[in-house]
Structures are given as structure tokens and as C-alpha cells.
Amino acid sequence: MNLLFDEKTRIAYESSPVSFDMSVRDTALRVSSEVLRYVNSLGSAEVSRLMRKTRFFENAYLPDWIKRPEYFAPKPGRENVFAARLDFALHNNVPRLIELNTACPAGHVFYPSVCESIGAAPGRDPAVFSAYPKDFFSGLLVGRARLRSASPHIALLTSSVSRISNELAALRRQIAAEGVRCSVCNIQELTYRGGVPRYAGAAIDLVWCKFNDKYSSPLYGLVDENPEYLKRLLDAHLAGATDVVNPPLAFYFFEDKAFLGALRGELPREYSEFVAETGVVGSSGKRLSAGLTGGRASLVLKPRIGTRADG
């Protein structure tokens, strides 16, 4: 299973005086699995329809060249690999989906060891923490890369401004333990030959992106990378020269809270009822205040698009 509700939510809840309800975990896993199935089933036409529904094409912060549905679903026959961590909030003991995290592998990488440690603590039930197989995420990347090559090369991309390295170092070790070459590199260090991205002279079969560019945080302006590096990588992905798991469009669109609002209307009711009702409100003082009046205890406030550091 690719999607699992936020490990921090589970740990916080398990540590509370209230006894853990296994049905909460099972519901979150069931909803996560359906969201994964749905997103991975989307083709370019469906993504385009959802972009129109959420007014994504009107996003003034993004350049037109990146608003291309085919960056996510490049060609028929090329299976999508959308891997994300789903964050749920618990309200009246019911999990509600509040965010898709597409560029945060830490939950996948460290979660098994966290489960092992907490499950072994006195008074804990190990069964509560047994749902997530060890090294699952690295295995997913390796399996996809081996579809392209018997001896693949995986690149975990970061940027010149990124200061988060521990999760990538851990993921690299897990991939290397499976006998696969894995590099952690800056997107600006990639070279191209025949349209194929390379690092240190070696062709790259699969890319996992862990970086921000200047469009990732448009409201806060924390990062200002040259977009031509990103465009070249996306063009290689579109041409089939490499595979990008969660291409940046996944960050711009599927993490957009407007998509979360649309998702509630796309899923069957048995799943959609566990997707939080989501509305996008203005950031100016009066409009924001008006959107937050009433029911404060049941509200979660997040940036429409961005990271926790932005919010």
C-alpha cells in the first residue's frame, strides 16, 4: 500500500489517554488505498478536466508551460506512479483527509522503524503498528526503475537551497541495500545526452523529486531556482527518456487544497465522506476572518499550496 495516514497523527493519538481504535486505522488505510487507485487511474483528459474544475489554469503564479496535464500522465501505456503520504485529522474519532503530501518521503522512510520502536514499548499493542512493511517505499522505486533497466540508476533530486538531507540519505541507503545505484544530487548538476538526464556521466532511469523551485511557494518567495532546469527534466519525462515519480505537477496540482475540495465529489460516497470539506478562502484580513468564523474547533487552516515551513 502506497498511502498511509500521517504517522504523527497515529503516534499522537496512540499516546493519548484514549485507547486506540483499530477501526480508525483501518478506515484511513481503506480511504488511502482508494485515493491512490483513483489518482493513478487519471489520464491527461481527466487531469485536464479537474484542472478546469479547480480553476488551476487561472493560477497566475505558475507559467503556462507547466500547466500541462500530460506531465503527469505522459503517454498511454506508461503506468503512473503516484506515491504520497496522506494526512488525516481526527474529529469525534473519525479520520478526515486534510492533505496529500507528494514530496515528503520521510514518513515512508522512517515510519517502519518508528512503528517497531513504539510497538515494542511496554503497554503497547504491536498489532497497531504492523500495517506498513519495512522498506516498502524504496522497494516501490526500485521495482519501477527495474522496468526500464536490469541495472538501474535512481536519482533523488534536491536543490541548491534545500537543507533537508537526512531523509534522502536514509532512502539512498535503503535503495543501495537492494543492489541499485542511487545518487542524491542537485537538479542543476544534471547533464543531458540525447535528451536523457545523467549524473556523473551515468544515465538516470528514475527520478524522485525532493526540491522546491520558485513556483512551489509563490506566496512566500522562499526559493528562487532557475525554472529552465525543471523544464528540461519534465521534457525528458514527457519524451519517455526517464521516469519521474511524482513529477512536479503532482506537487502543484494534487497538493493544491482546491484539488482536495474537488476530490470529495469524485470518489464514491463510502470514501468521500472521509475527505474533509475543503474551501479556499482569501488571504486578506476581512475575507480570511469571514471564512473562519464559527465552528473553529473543527477547522484546519493550511496554505492552499506550500509546505509546513511556509505556513
PDB file of N, CA and C in Angstrom, residues 5 13 16 24 38 70 92 105 110 116 125 133 136 151 153 157 159 185 210 218 222 230 239 269 277:
ATOM      1  N   PHE A   5      -2.030   7.052   6.469  1.00  0.00           N
ATOM      2  CA  PHE A   5      -2.291   8.309   7.146  1.00  0.00           C
ATOM      3  C   PHE A   5      -1.097   8.685   8.014  1.00  0.00           C
ATOM      4  N   TYR A  13      -2.136  10.095  18.696  1.00  0.00           N
ATOM      5  CA  TYR A  13      -3.391   9.506  19.155  1.00  0.00           C
ATOM      6  C   TYR A  13      -3.129   8.285  20.022  1.00  0.00           C
ATOM      7  N   SER A  16      -2.260   9.196  23.508  1.00  0.00           N
ATOM      8  CA  SER A  16      -3.246   9.905  24.304  1.00  0.00           C
ATOM      9  C   SER A  16      -3.895   8.951  25.301  1.00  0.00           C
ATOM     10  N   VAL A  24     -10.193   3.116  13.283  1.00  0.00           N
ATOM     11  CA  VAL A  24      -9.717   4.389  12.738  1.00  0.00           C
ATOM     12  C   VAL A  24      -8.604   4.126  11.739  1.00  0.00           C
ATOM     13  N   TYR A  38      -7.491   5.983  -7.423  1.00  0.00           N
ATOM     14  CA  TYR A  38      -8.139   6.998  -8.245  1.00  0.00           C
ATOM     15  C   TYR A  38      -7.120   7.897  -8.947  1.00  0.00           C
ATOM     16  N   GLU A  70      -0.310  16.418 -19.419  1.00  0.00           N
ATOM     17  CA  GLU A  70       0.486  15.283 -19.874  1.00  0.00           C
ATOM     18  C   GLU A  70       1.788  15.117 -19.097  1.00  0.00           C
ATOM     19  N   ASN A  92     -14.013  13.771  16.496  1.00  0.00           N
ATOM     20  CA  ASN A  92     -15.013  12.853  17.035  1.00  0.00           C
ATOM     21  C   ASN A  92     -14.698  11.403  16.658  1.00  0.00           C
ATOM     22  N   PRO A 105       9.216  12.133   1.608  1.00  0.00           N
ATOM     23  CA  PRO A 105       9.428  10.690   1.788  1.00  0.00           C
ATOM     24  C   PRO A 105       9.744  10.273   3.211  1.00  0.00           C
ATOM     25  N   PHE A 110      11.055   6.518   7.430  1.00  0.00           N
ATOM     26  CA  PHE A 110      11.292   6.313   8.856  1.00  0.00           C
ATOM     27  C   PHE A 110      10.142   5.614   9.580  1.00  0.00           C
ATOM     28  N   GLU A 116       8.262   0.029  14.854  1.00  0.00           N
ATOM     29  CA  GLU A 116       8.955  -1.026  15.577  1.00  0.00           C
ATOM     30  C   GLU A 116       9.298  -0.589  16.986  1.00  0.00           C
ATOM     31  N   ASP A 125       0.397  -2.217  21.975  1.00  0.00           N
ATOM     32  CA  ASP A 125      -0.015  -3.372  21.199  1.00  0.00           C
ATOM     33  C   ASP A 125       0.717  -3.325  19.861  1.00  0.00           C
ATOM     34  N   PRO A 133       4.826  -2.301   5.706  1.00  0.00           N
ATOM     35  CA  PRO A 133       6.003  -3.155   5.551  1.00  0.00           C
ATOM     36  C   PRO A 133       7.293  -2.350   5.498  1.00  0.00           C
ATOM     37  N   PHE A 136       9.175  -0.457   2.235  1.00  0.00           N
ATOM     38  CA  PHE A 136       8.187  -0.523   1.158  1.00  0.00           C
ATOM     39  C   PHE A 136       8.455   0.538   0.100  1.00  0.00           C
ATOM     40  N   SER A 151      19.875  -3.012 -14.500  1.00  0.00           N
ATOM     41  CA  SER A 151      20.822  -2.376 -13.565  1.00  0.00           C
ATOM     42  C   SER A 151      20.538  -0.882 -13.550  1.00  0.00           C
ATOM     43  N   HIS A 153      19.672   3.146 -12.463  1.00  0.00           N
ATOM     44  CA  HIS A 153      20.276   4.243 -11.708  1.00  0.00           C
ATOM     45  C   HIS A 153      19.141   5.167 -11.280  1.00  0.00           C
ATOM     46  N   LEU A 157      16.487  13.898  -6.325  1.00  0.00           N
ATOM     47  CA  LEU A 157      16.857  15.271  -6.658  1.00  0.00           C
ATOM     48  C   LEU A 157      16.549  16.235  -5.527  1.00  0.00           C
ATOM     49  N   SER A 159      17.750  20.565  -4.325  1.00  0.00           N
ATOM     50  CA  SER A 159      18.091  21.842  -4.943  1.00  0.00           C
ATOM     51  C   SER A 159      19.174  22.531  -4.134  1.00  0.00           C
ATOM     52  N   CYS A 185      21.457  14.240  -5.692  1.00  0.00           N
ATOM     53  CA  CYS A 185      22.127  15.304  -6.438  1.00  0.00           C
ATOM     54  C   CYS A 185      21.220  16.517  -6.605  1.00  0.00           C
ATOM     55  N   LYS A 210      12.771  15.899  -4.671  1.00  0.00           N
ATOM     56  CA  LYS A 210      12.646  16.475  -3.334  1.00  0.00           C
ATOM     57  C   LYS A 210      13.297  17.847  -3.393  1.00  0.00           C
ATOM     58  N   PRO A 218       4.746  30.266  -4.008  1.00  0.00           N
ATOM     59  CA  PRO A 218       4.590  31.584  -4.625  1.00  0.00           C
ATOM     60  C   PRO A 218       4.199  32.678  -3.658  1.00  0.00           C
ATOM     61  N   LEU A 222      10.209  31.897  -0.808  1.00  0.00           N
ATOM     62  CA  LEU A 222      11.369  31.391  -0.070  1.00  0.00           C
ATOM     63  C   LEU A 222      12.467  30.884  -0.992  1.00  0.00           C
ATOM     64  N   LEU A 230      14.100  22.711 -14.388  1.00  0.00           N
ATOM     65  CA  LEU A 230      12.885  21.936 -14.182  1.00  0.00           C
ATOM     66  C   LEU A 230      12.236  21.602 -15.518  1.00  0.00           C
ATOM     67  N   ALA A 239       9.103  12.835 -22.871  1.00  0.00           N
ATOM     68  CA  ALA A 239       9.621  12.097 -24.029  1.00  0.00           C
ATOM     69  C   ALA A 239       9.880  10.629 -23.720  1.00  0.00           C
ATOM     70  N   ARG A 269     -19.303   7.651  -2.357  1.00  0.00           N
ATOM     71  CA  ARG A 269     -19.670   8.198  -1.051  1.00  0.00           C
ATOM     72  C   ARG A 269     -19.000   7.457   0.111  1.00  0.00           C
ATOM     73  N   GLU A 277     -14.381  18.434   4.188  1.00  0.00           N
ATOM     74  CA  GLU A 277     -14.954  19.503   3.371  1.00  0.00           C
ATOM     75  C   GLU A 277     -13.921  20.613   3.294  1.00  0.00           C
TER      76      GLU A 277
END
